[in-house]
C-alpha cells in the first residue's frame, strides 16, 4: 500500500492520530515544532465519555485515568464514563508512551511551507527538510501554519475558495486564566466547584494528588475579533490574578489562597469558531486549527455540575475529529489492490476522504460552539437582573431535561470503527452501538420540553 500521512502537530489530536494509524498499520510521520511532546503549560484537561471511549480503544485510558476521581456519577451510569480531569501533560505522556515506533515522531520540525498537488503533498520545515505524503493533517492549533499554507495554496489555485475575512469573523468574548496549584485543604480531590460572579466565573477542581486545577474566565469590556487577539504578558497575567485575590471560592478558601500556591498558569483569550471549510486539495486541518469553543463548565452553577460539564471538550473534539478522518481513510484504503504495494489513492479519493471527515464532524462542532456561547452568556451575567435570574435557573430548568439535552453531544460521538470498542456496559447507547442511526425524537411533548429549556436559556442570554 503506497500511502503516507504527514501529521503536523504533536498535541492531543496529533498523538492520538499517530496511535490510530500505527495500530491500523498505516504509514505516517509526525512533525512537532517544539522540543518536547509533553510540556508543562499549566493546563489541565477534562475527558468526557466520548473522549474516554477513544482513549480506551487506543489503550491509553489507564495512563490518563490512574488516580483520577470521577466528577459525574450520573454520566458513568449512562455512558460507562463520566468526567475525568488530570494534567494535560499526563494525557500527552500516555499517548506518546503508547506509540511503539517512536522514530516516526520528530521534534524540532517547525513547518514553514506546505504545497499540494495532483500526485502528493510536500511539507517543508525550518531546518531544510522536506516530507512528502499523500495527505497533510494540520493539528497545529489556533495559530496553524498548515491552515495559513492551505489558504495560500487555495488563493493561488482556486481564488475565492476561502473567504478573505475568515479570521476577522472569529469573536473573542472572554479571557481565561487556567492553572495548577499545590494542594489546598479546602479543595478536596474529586470535588468540583463553580463560582458565578458579575462578569466572571470560576471552575476549581480537586485533582490527583490533591493538586488544584483552576479556571478564571472574565468577560472582556467589548467583543474582539481575530486580528485583535491580545497576547498577555507575565505582568498583565499577574495583575489579573491579583485583582481577584479576595474572591471567595469556598469556605476558608479565596482565590488568593490558590494563587499563592500556583505551580504553573497561563492567560489566553477565548476564541469561538468552527470554520466553514477545513480542507483543500490534499490538506486538512482538525482540532483547534478548524474548530474551537469557549470554556463552559466553569460557566455553570453547582446544581448543573452533574449535567452539563463540557469543559475540556476541545480535547474530546480533537479525538473525535481524528477518529472521523481515520474512519474515512480506511474505507478508501480498503479499495486498493492488496497485491500491489505501490498502489496509491488518487487526488479524487483524498478529496473524498477530507469531505467525509468534515461532513461527519462539522455540524456537531458548530453546535458545541453555539451551545457553549449560549451557556457562557447565560451564566456570566454582567447585569444585576441577569445575576438574580441566574439564581432562579434551578427552578426554571430541571436536571433531567438538561441531562437529556446534553446527552445528545455524547451519544452522537465518533469512535475508531476499525479498533475494538472496549467500553464497559452502559445504559444509554451511543449511536454507533445501534444497528441504524435513530430518528430524532419528534413528539409534541419532547419538542415542548426542549423548547422550554431553550427559551429559559435564551432569556438568560438576553439579559
CSV table of C-alpha atoms in Angstrom, one decimal:
chain,number,residue,atom,x,y,z
A,1,UNK,CA,0.0,0.0,0.0
A,2,UNK,CA,1.7,3.2,-1.2
A,3,UNK,CA,0.1,5.6,1.2
A,4,UNK,CA,1.7,8.0,3.7
A,5,UNK,CA,0.2,10.7,6.0
A,6,UNK,CA,2.1,13.7,7.3
A,7,UNK,CA,0.8,14.9,10.7
A,8,UNK,CA,1.7,18.4,11.7
A,9,UNK,CA,1.4,19.0,15.5
A,10,UNK,CA,2.2,16.7,18.4
A,11,UNK,CA,-0.6,17.7,20.8
A,12,UNK,CA,-3.5,15.6,21.9
A,13,UNK,CA,-5.0,15.3,18.4
A,14,UNK,CA,-1.7,14.6,16.6
A,15,UNK,CA,-0.5,11.9,19.0
A,16,UNK,CA,-3.9,10.3,19.0
A,17,UNK,CA,-4.0,10.2,15.2
A,18,UNK,CA,-0.4,8.7,15.3
A,19,UNK,CA,-1.7,6.0,17.6
A,20,UNK,CA,-4.6,5.2,15.3
A,21,UNK,CA,-2.5,5.0,12.2
A,22,UNK,CA,0.2,2.9,13.8
A,23,UNK,CA,-2.4,0.4,15.2
A,24,UNK,CA,-4.0,0.2,11.7
A,25,UNK,CA,-0.6,-0.2,10.0
A,26,UNK,CA,-0.8,3.0,8.0
A,27,UNK,CA,2.5,4.7,7.3
A,28,UNK,CA,2.9,8.3,8.7
A,29,UNK,CA,5.3,10.8,10.1
A,30,UNK,CA,4.5,13.3,12.8
A,31,UNK,CA,6.2,16.8,12.9
A,32,UNK,CA,6.3,18.7,16.1
A,33,UNK,CA,7.7,22.3,16.1
A,34,UNK,CA,8.9,22.3,19.8
A,35,UNK,CA,11.4,20.2,21.6
A,36,UNK,CA,9.1,18.3,23.9
A,37,UNK,CA,5.9,16.3,23.4
A,38,UNK,CA,4.6,16.8,26.9
A,39,UNK,CA,5.5,20.3,28.2
A,40,UNK,CA,4.1,21.6,31.5
A,41,UNK,CA,1.9,24.5,30.3
A,42,UNK,CA,-0.2,24.8,33.4
A,43,UNK,CA,-3.1,23.2,31.7
A,44,UNK,CA,-5.5,20.5,32.9
A,45,UNK,CA,-7.8,18.7,30.6
A,46,UNK,CA,-11.2,17.1,31.2
A,47,UNK,CA,-12.1,14.0,29.3
A,48,UNK,CA,-15.8,13.1,28.8
A,49,UNK,CA,-17.4,9.8,27.9
A,50,UNK,CA,-16.8,10.4,24.1
A,51,UNK,CA,-13.1,11.1,24.6
A,52,UNK,CA,-12.6,8.4,27.2
A,53,UNK,CA,-14.1,5.8,24.9
A,54,UNK,CA,-11.5,6.6,22.2
A,55,UNK,CA,-8.7,6.6,24.8
A,56,UNK,CA,-9.9,3.1,25.8
A,57,UNK,CA,-9.8,2.0,22.2
A,58,UNK,CA,-6.2,3.2,21.9
A,59,UNK,CA,-5.1,1.5,25.1
A,60,UNK,CA,-4.3,4.9,26.7
A,61,UNK,CA,-7.1,5.4,29.2
A,62,UNK,CA,-5.3,3.8,32.2
A,63,UNK,CA,-2.3,6.0,31.6
A,64,UNK,CA,-4.5,9.1,31.9
A,65,UNK,CA,-7.1,7.9,34.5
A,66,UNK,CA,-4.9,6.4,37.1
A,67,UNK,CA,-5.5,8.1,40.5
A,68,UNK,CA,-8.2,10.3,39.0
A,69,UNK,CA,-11.6,10.8,40.7
A,70,UNK,CA,-14.7,10.8,38.5
A,71,UNK,CA,-16.7,14.0,38.7
A,72,UNK,CA,-20.1,12.7,37.4
A,73,UNK,CA,-21.7,9.5,38.6
A,74,UNK,CA,-24.8,10.4,36.5
A,75,UNK,CA,-22.7,10.1,33.3
A,76,UNK,CA,-20.9,7.0,34.5
A,77,UNK,CA,-24.2,5.2,34.9
A,78,UNK,CA,-25.3,6.3,31.4
A,79,UNK,CA,-22.2,6.0,29.3
A,80,UNK,CA,-19.6,3.9,31.4
A,81,UNK,CA,-17.5,7.1,31.6
A,82,UNK,CA,-18.0,10.4,33.3
A,83,UNK,CA,-15.7,13.4,33.7
A,84,UNK,CA,-12.1,12.8,34.5
A,85,UNK,CA,-9.7,15.8,35.0
A,86,UNK,CA,-5.9,15.4,35.0
A,87,UNK,CA,-2.9,17.4,33.9
A,88,UNK,CA,-2.8,17.8,30.1
A,89,UNK,CA,0.8,16.7,30.4
A,90,UNK,CA,-0.3,13.3,31.8
A,91,UNK,CA,-2.5,12.7,28.7
A,92,UNK,CA,0.3,13.7,26.3
A,93,UNK,CA,2.7,11.3,28.1
A,94,UNK,CA,0.2,8.5,27.9
A,95,UNK,CA,-0.4,9.0,24.2
A,96,UNK,CA,3.3,9.3,23.5
A,97,UNK,CA,4.2,6.2,25.5
A,98,UNK,CA,1.7,4.1,23.7
A,99,UNK,CA,3.5,4.6,20.3
A,100,UNK,CA,5.7,1.7,19.6
A,101,UNK,CA,7.8,3.1,16.7
A,102,UNK,CA,8.9,6.5,18.1
A,103,UNK,CA,11.2,7.1,15.1
A,104,UNK,CA,8.1,8.4,13.3
A,105,UNK,CA,7.7,11.2,15.9
A,106,UNK,CA,10.0,14.1,15.1
A,107,UNK,CA,10.7,17.1,17.4
A,108,UNK,CA,12.1,20.5,16.4
A,109,UNK,CA,10.3,20.3,13.0
A,110,UNK,CA,8.8,23.8,12.5
A,111,UNK,CA,6.7,23.8,9.3
A,112,UNK,CA,7.3,26.8,7.0
A,113,UNK,CA,5.6,25.7,3.8
A,114,UNK,CA,3.0,23.2,2.5
A,115,UNK,CA,2.2,22.5,-1.1
A,116,UNK,CA,-0.5,20.3,-2.5
A,117,UNK,CA,-0.6,18.8,-6.0
A,118,UNK,CA,-2.1,16.1,-8.2
A,119,UNK,CA,0.3,13.3,-7.0
A,120,UNK,CA,1.3,14.3,-3.5
A,121,UNK,CA,1.7,17.0,-0.8
A,122,UNK,CA,5.0,18.3,0.4
A,123,UNK,CA,5.8,19.8,3.8
A,124,UNK,CA,9.0,21.9,4.3
A,125,UNK,CA,10.5,22.6,7.7
A,126,UNK,CA,12.6,25.4,9.0
A,127,UNK,CA,15.7,23.1,9.2
A,128,UNK,CA,15.6,22.5,5.4
A,129,UNK,CA,14.0,19.0,5.5
A,130,UNK,CA,11.1,18.0,3.2
A,131,UNK,CA,8.4,15.4,3.9
A,132,UNK,CA,6.3,14.1,1.1
A,133,UNK,CA,3.0,12.3,1.6
A,134,UNK,CA,-0.5,11.6,0.2
A,135,UNK,CA,-2.2,13.9,2.7
A,136,UNK,CA,-1.2,16.5,5.3
A,137,UNK,CA,-3.2,16.7,8.5
A,138,UNK,CA,-2.8,20.0,10.3
A,139,UNK,CA,-3.3,19.6,14.1
A,140,UNK,CA,-1.1,22.6,14.9
A,141,UNK,CA,-3.5,24.7,16.9
A,142,UNK,CA,-5.2,28.0,16.6
A,143,UNK,CA,-2.1,29.7,15.0
A,144,UNK,CA,-2.0,26.9,12.5
A,145,UNK,CA,0.8,27.2,9.9
A,146,UNK,CA,-0.9,24.4,7.9
A,147,UNK,CA,-4.1,26.4,7.7
A,148,UNK,CA,-2.2,29.5,6.5
A,149,UNK,CA,-0.4,27.5,3.9
A,150,UNK,CA,-3.7,25.8,2.8
A,151,UNK,CA,-5.2,29.2,2.4
A,152,UNK,CA,-2.2,30.4,0.4
A,153,UNK,CA,-2.4,27.4,-1.9
A,154,UNK,CA,-6.1,27.9,-2.4
A,155,UNK,CA,-5.7,31.6,-3.1
A,156,UNK,CA,-3.2,30.8,-5.9
A,157,UNK,CA,-5.0,27.9,-7.5
A,158,UNK,CA,-8.7,28.4,-6.6
A,159,UNK,CA,-9.3,32.1,-5.8
A,160,UNK,CA,-12.4,32.6,-3.6
A,161,UNK,CA,-12.3,29.1,-2.1
A,162,UNK,CA,-11.8,30.5,1.4
A,163,UNK,CA,-13.4,33.8,2.4
A,164,UNK,CA,-10.9,36.6,2.8
A,165,UNK,CA,-12.3,37.8,6.1
A,166,UNK,CA,-12.4,34.3,7.8
A,167,UNK,CA,-10.1,35.3,10.6
A,168,UNK,CA,-11.8,38.7,11.0
A,169,UNK,CA,-15.1,37.0,11.9
A,170,UNK,CA,-13.7,34.9,14.8
A,171,UNK,CA,-15.1,36.5,18.0
A,172,UNK,CA,-13.4,36.7,21.4
A,173,UNK,CA,-15.8,37.4,24.3
A,174,UNK,CA,-13.7,36.4,27.3
A,175,UNK,CA,-10.2,35.8,28.6
A,176,UNK,CA,-9.3,32.9,30.8
A,177,UNK,CA,-6.6,32.1,33.3
A,178,UNK,CA,-6.0,28.4,33.8
A,179,UNK,CA,-3.5,26.8,36.1
A,180,UNK,CA,-2.4,24.2,38.5
A,181,UNK,CA,-1.7,24.8,42.2
A,182,UNK,CA,-0.4,22.8,45.1
A,183,UNK,CA,-3.0,21.1,47.5
A,184,UNK,CA,-5.4,23.2,49.5
A,185,UNK,CA,-7.2,21.6,52.4
A,186,UNK,CA,-10.5,23.3,51.4
A,187,UNK,CA,-10.4,21.8,47.9
A,188,UNK,CA,-10.6,18.0,48.3
A,189,UNK,CA,-9.7,15.6,45.5
A,190,UNK,CA,-12.8,14.7,43.4
A,191,UNK,CA,-14.6,17.9,44.1
A,192,UNK,CA,-15.7,20.4,41.5
A,193,UNK,CA,-16.7,24.0,42.5
A,194,UNK,CA,-18.2,26.6,40.2
A,195,UNK,CA,-18.4,30.2,41.4
A,196,UNK,CA,-20.5,32.8,39.4
A,197,UNK,CA,-19.9,36.5,39.8
A,198,UNK,CA,-21.0,39.5,37.7
A,199,UNK,CA,-18.9,39.2,34.6
A,200,UNK,CA,-16.5,36.5,35.7
A,201,UNK,CA,-16.6,32.9,36.7
A,202,UNK,CA,-14.5,30.1,38.3
A,203,UNK,CA,-14.2,26.4,38.0
A,204,UNK,CA,-12.0,24.9,40.7
A,205,UNK,CA,-11.3,21.1,40.8
A,206,UNK,CA,-9.6,18.9,43.3
A,207,UNK,CA,-7.3,16.7,41.1
A,208,UNK,CA,-5.0,13.7,41.6
A,209,UNK,CA,-2.5,14.0,44.5
A,210,UNK,CA,-4.5,16.9,45.9
A,211,UNK,CA,-3.4,19.3,43.1
A,212,UNK,CA,-5.9,22.1,42.4
A,213,UNK,CA,-6.9,22.8,38.8
A,214,UNK,CA,-8.5,26.2,38.3
A,215,UNK,CA,-10.1,28.3,35.6
A,216,UNK,CA,-10.9,32.0,35.9
A,217,UNK,CA,-12.9,33.3,33.0
A,218,UNK,CA,-13.8,37.0,32.6
A,219,UNK,CA,-15.8,38.8,30.0
A,220,UNK,CA,-13.9,41.4,28.0
A,221,UNK,CA,-15.2,45.0,28.0
A,222,UNK,CA,-16.1,44.6,24.4
A,223,UNK,CA,-16.0,41.7,21.8
A,224,UNK,CA,-12.7,41.5,20.0
A,225,UNK,CA,-12.1,39.6,16.7
A,226,UNK,CA,-9.2,37.5,15.3
A,227,UNK,CA,-6.8,40.3,14.2
A,228,UNK,CA,-7.2,42.0,17.5
A,229,UNK,CA,-6.2,38.9,19.5
A,230,UNK,CA,-4.4,40.1,22.6
A,231,UNK,CA,-1.2,38.5,24.0
A,232,UNK,CA,-1.0,38.7,27.8
A,233,UNK,CA,2.4,39.4,29.3
A,234,UNK,CA,3.5,37.9,32.6
A,235,UNK,CA,2.9,41.3,34.3
A,236,UNK,CA,-0.7,41.5,32.9
A,237,UNK,CA,-1.4,37.9,33.9
A,238,UNK,CA,-0.2,38.5,37.5
A,239,UNK,CA,-2.2,41.7,37.7
A,240,UNK,CA,-5.3,39.8,36.5
A,241,UNK,CA,-4.9,37.3,39.3
A,242,UNK,CA,-4.2,39.9,42.0
A,243,UNK,CA,-7.3,41.8,41.0
A,244,UNK,CA,-9.3,38.7,42.0
A,245,UNK,CA,-7.3,37.8,45.1
A,246,UNK,CA,-10.2,38.4,47.6
A,247,UNK,CA,-12.8,36.4,45.6
A,248,UNK,CA,-14.3,33.7,47.8
A,249,UNK,CA,-14.2,30.2,46.2
A,250,UNK,CA,-15.5,28.2,49.1
A,251,UNK,CA,-15.5,28.4,52.9
A,252,UNK,CA,-11.9,29.1,54.1
A,253,UNK,CA,-10.5,29.5,50.6
A,254,UNK,CA,-10.1,32.6,48.5
A,255,UNK,CA,-8.6,32.7,45.0
A,256,UNK,CA,-5.6,34.3,46.7
A,257,UNK,CA,-5.0,31.1,48.6
A,258,UNK,CA,-5.0,29.2,45.4
A,259,UNK,CA,-2.9,31.7,43.6
A,260,UNK,CA,-0.2,31.9,46.3
A,261,UNK,CA,0.4,28.1,45.7
A,262,UNK,CA,0.4,28.2,41.9
A,263,UNK,CA,2.7,25.8,40.1
A,264,UNK,CA,2.0,26.8,36.5
A,265,UNK,CA,-0.5,29.1,34.8
A,266,UNK,CA,-1.4,30.9,31.6
A,267,UNK,CA,-3.8,33.5,30.4
A,268,UNK,CA,-5.4,33.3,27.0
A,269,UNK,CA,-8.2,34.9,25.0
A,270,UNK,CA,-11.1,32.5,24.3
A,271,UNK,CA,-11.8,32.3,20.6
A,272,UNK,CA,-15.1,30.8,19.4
A,273,UNK,CA,-15.3,29.3,15.9
A,274,UNK,CA,-15.9,26.4,13.6
A,275,UNK,CA,-14.6,27.4,10.2
A,276,UNK,CA,-16.8,26.7,7.2
A,277,UNK,CA,-14.1,24.9,5.3
A,278,UNK,CA,-11.5,22.6,6.8
A,279,UNK,CA,-9.7,21.2,3.7
A,280,UNK,CA,-8.2,22.0,0.3
A,281,UNK,CA,-6.5,19.6,-2.1
A,282,UNK,CA,-4.5,17.1,0.0
A,283,UNK,CA,-4.6,19.2,3.1
A,284,UNK,CA,-7.0,19.2,6.1
A,285,UNK,CA,-7.0,21.0,9.4
A,286,UNK,CA,-8.5,19.4,12.5
A,287,UNK,CA,-8.7,20.2,16.2
A,288,UNK,CA,-8.2,23.9,17.2
A,289,UNK,CA,-6.9,24.6,13.7
A,290,UNK,CA,-10.5,24.1,12.5
A,291,UNK,CA,-12.8,24.5,15.4
A,292,UNK,CA,-12.5,25.9,18.9
A,293,UNK,CA,-15.0,26.8,21.6
A,294,UNK,CA,-15.0,28.7,24.9
A,295,UNK,CA,-14.8,27.0,28.2
A,296,UNK,CA,-18.2,26.2,29.5
A,297,UNK,CA,-18.3,24.0,32.7
A,298,UNK,CA,-17.0,26.9,34.7
A,299,UNK,CA,-20.0,28.9,33.5
A,300,UNK,CA,-22.4,26.6,35.2
A,301,UNK,CA,-23.8,26.8,38.8
A,302,UNK,CA,-23.1,23.9,41.1
A,303,UNK,CA,-26.5,22.3,40.6
A,304,UNK,CA,-25.6,21.7,37.0
A,305,UNK,CA,-22.2,20.1,37.7
A,306,UNK,CA,-23.6,16.7,37.0
A,307,UNK,CA,-25.5,17.8,34.0
A,308,UNK,CA,-23.6,20.0,31.6
A,309,UNK,CA,-19.9,19.6,32.3
A,310,UNK,CA,-18.3,20.4,28.9
A,311,UNK,CA,-15.0,22.0,29.8
A,312,UNK,CA,-12.2,20.2,28.1
A,313,UNK,CA,-14.5,19.5,25.1
A,314,UNK,CA,-11.7,20.8,22.9
A,315,UNK,CA,-9.5,17.7,23.6
A,316,UNK,CA,-12.5,15.4,23.2
A,317,UNK,CA,-13.5,17.1,19.9
A,318,UNK,CA,-10.0,16.7,18.6
A,319,UNK,CA,-10.1,12.9,19.4
A,320,UNK,CA,-13.4,12.6,17.5
A,321,UNK,CA,-12.1,14.5,14.5
A,322,UNK,CA,-9.0,12.4,14.0
A,323,UNK,CA,-11.2,9.3,14.5
A,324,UNK,CA,-13.5,10.5,11.8
A,325,UNK,CA,-10.6,11.1,9.5
A,326,UNK,CA,-9.2,7.6,10.2
A,327,UNK,CA,-12.6,6.0,9.5
A,328,UNK,CA,-12.9,7.8,6.2
A,329,UNK,CA,-9.3,6.9,5.2
A,330,UNK,CA,-9.6,3.2,6.0
A,331,UNK,CA,-12.7,2.8,3.8
A,332,UNK,CA,-10.8,4.2,0.8
A,333,UNK,CA,-7.6,2.3,1.6
A,334,UNK,CA,-9.6,-0.9,1.5
A,335,UNK,CA,-10.3,-0.4,-2.2
A,336,UNK,CA,-6.6,-0.5,-3.1
A,337,UNK,CA,-5.4,-3.9,-4.5
A,338,UNK,CA,-3.8,-5.9,-1.8
A,339,UNK,CA,-1.3,-7.4,-4.2
A,340,UNK,CA,0.1,-4.1,-5.3
A,341,UNK,CA,2.2,-2.4,-2.5
A,342,UNK,CA,2.7,0.7,-4.7
A,343,UNK,CA,-1.0,1.3,-5.3
A,344,UNK,CA,-1.9,4.9,-4.3
A,345,UNK,CA,-5.0,6.9,-3.7
A,346,UNK,CA,-5.8,9.4,-6.5
A,347,UNK,CA,-6.5,13.0,-5.6
A,348,UNK,CA,-10.2,12.5,-6.1
A,349,UNK,CA,-10.2,9.8,-3.3
A,350,UNK,CA,-8.1,12.0,-1.0
A,351,UNK,CA,-10.6,14.9,-1.5
A,352,UNK,CA,-13.5,12.5,-0.8
A,353,UNK,CA,-11.8,11.4,2.5
A,354,UNK,CA,-11.5,15.0,3.6
A,355,UNK,CA,-15.0,15.9,2.6
A,356,UNK,CA,-16.4,12.9,4.5
A,357,UNK,CA,-14.3,13.9,7.6
A,358,UNK,CA,-15.7,17.4,7.6
A,359,UNK,CA,-19.2,16.2,6.9
A,360,UNK,CA,-19.1,13.9,9.8
A,361,UNK,CA,-17.8,16.4,12.3
A,362,UNK,CA,-18.7,19.9,11.1
A,363,UNK,CA,-22.3,20.2,12.4
A,364,UNK,CA,-21.5,18.9,15.8
A,365,UNK,CA,-18.5,21.2,16.1
A,366,UNK,CA,-20.7,24.2,15.2
A,367,UNK,CA,-23.4,23.1,17.6
A,368,UNK,CA,-20.9,22.8,20.5
A,369,UNK,CA,-19.5,26.2,19.8
A,370,UNK,CA,-23.0,27.7,19.7
A,371,UNK,CA,-24.2,26.0,22.9
A,372,UNK,CA,-21.0,26.9,24.7
A,373,UNK,CA,-21.5,30.5,23.9
A,374,UNK,CA,-25.2,30.4,25.0
A,375,UNK,CA,-24.3,28.8,28.3
A,376,UNK,CA,-21.5,31.3,28.8
A,377,UNK,CA,-23.9,34.2,28.2
A,378,UNK,CA,-26.5,32.6,30.4
A,379,UNK,CA,-24.2,32.2,33.4
A,380,UNK,CA,-21.7,35.0,33.1
A,381,UNK,CA,-24.1,37.9,33.5
A,382,UNK,CA,-22.8,41.5,33.9
A,383,UNK,CA,-26.2,43.0,34.9
A,384,UNK,CA,-27.8,42.9,38.3
A,385,UNK,CA,-31.0,41.4,36.9
A,386,UNK,CA,-29.2,38.8,35.0
A,387,UNK,CA,-27.4,37.7,38.1
A,388,UNK,CA,-30.7,37.4,40.0
A,389,UNK,CA,-32.2,35.3,37.3
A,390,UNK,CA,-29.2,33.0,37.3
A,391,UNK,CA,-30.2,32.0,40.8
A,392,UNK,CA,-33.6,31.1,39.5
A,393,UNK,CA,-32.2,28.6,37.0
A,394,UNK,CA,-32.6,25.5,39.2
A,395,UNK,CA,-36.3,26.2,39.3
A,396,UNK,CA,-36.6,27.0,35.6
A,397,UNK,CA,-34.6,24.1,34.2
A,398,UNK,CA,-34.7,20.6,35.8
A,399,UNK,CA,-31.7,18.4,35.9
A,400,UNK,CA,-33.1,15.5,33.9
A,401,UNK,CA,-34.2,17.8,31.0
A,402,UNK,CA,-30.7,19.3,30.8
A,403,UNK,CA,-29.0,15.9,31.0
A,404,UNK,CA,-31.2,14.6,28.2
A,405,UNK,CA,-30.4,17.6,26.1
A,406,UNK,CA,-26.6,17.4,26.8
A,407,UNK,CA,-26.5,13.6,26.2
A,408,UNK,CA,-27.0,14.2,22.5
A,409,UNK,CA,-23.5,15.6,22.4
A,410,UNK,CA,-22.2,12.3,23.8
A,411,UNK,CA,-24.5,9.7,22.0
A,412,UNK,CA,-23.6,11.1,18.6
A,413,UNK,CA,-19.9,10.8,19.2
A,414,UNK,CA,-17.5,9.2,16.7
A,415,UNK,CA,-15.2,6.3,17.6
A,416,UNK,CA,-12.5,4.4,15.6
A,417,UNK,CA,-14.5,1.9,13.7
A,418,UNK,CA,-11.6,-0.4,13.0
A,419,UNK,CA,-10.4,-0.7,16.6
A,420,UNK,CA,-12.2,-2.8,19.3
A,421,UNK,CA,-14.7,-0.9,21.4
A,422,UNK,CA,-13.6,-1.7,25.0
A,423,UNK,CA,-16.4,0.3,26.7
A,424,UNK,CA,-17.9,-1.2,29.8
A,425,UNK,CA,-21.6,-1.9,29.7
A,426,UNK,CA,-23.7,1.3,29.8
A,427,UNK,CA,-27.4,2.2,29.9
A,428,UNK,CA,-27.6,4.8,27.2
A,429,UNK,CA,-26.3,3.6,23.8
A,430,UNK,CA,-24.0,5.6,21.6
A,431,UNK,CA,-25.4,6.0,18.1
A,432,UNK,CA,-22.5,3.7,16.9
A,433,UNK,CA,-23.8,1.0,19.2
A,434,UNK,CA,-27.1,0.8,17.2
A,435,UNK,CA,-27.8,-1.1,14.0
A,436,UNK,CA,-29.1,2.1,12.4
A,437,UNK,CA,-29.0,5.8,13.2
A,438,UNK,CA,-32.1,6.7,15.3
A,439,UNK,CA,-34.6,9.2,14.2
A,440,UNK,CA,-34.6,12.3,16.4
A,441,UNK,CA,-37.5,12.5,18.9
A,442,UNK,CA,-40.3,14.5,17.3
A,443,UNK,CA,-43.2,14.2,19.6
A,444,UNK,CA,-45.0,17.4,20.6
A,445,UNK,CA,-44.2,16.8,24.3
A,446,UNK,CA,-40.5,16.4,23.6
A,447,UNK,CA,-40.5,19.5,21.4
A,448,UNK,CA,-42.3,21.5,24.0
A,449,UNK,CA,-40.0,20.4,26.8
A,450,UNK,CA,-36.9,21.2,24.8
A,451,UNK,CA,-38.4,24.5,23.7
A,452,UNK,CA,-39.0,25.5,27.3
A,453,UNK,CA,-35.4,24.6,28.2
A,454,UNK,CA,-34.1,26.6,25.2
A,455,UNK,CA,-36.4,29.5,26.0
A,456,UNK,CA,-35.2,29.6,29.6
A,457,UNK,CA,-31.5,29.7,28.5
A,458,UNK,CA,-32.3,32.2,25.8
A,459,UNK,CA,-33.9,34.5,28.3
A,460,UNK,CA,-30.9,34.4,30.4
A,461,UNK,CA,-28.7,35.1,27.4
A,462,UNK,CA,-30.5,38.3,26.5
A,463,UNK,CA,-30.5,39.9,30.0
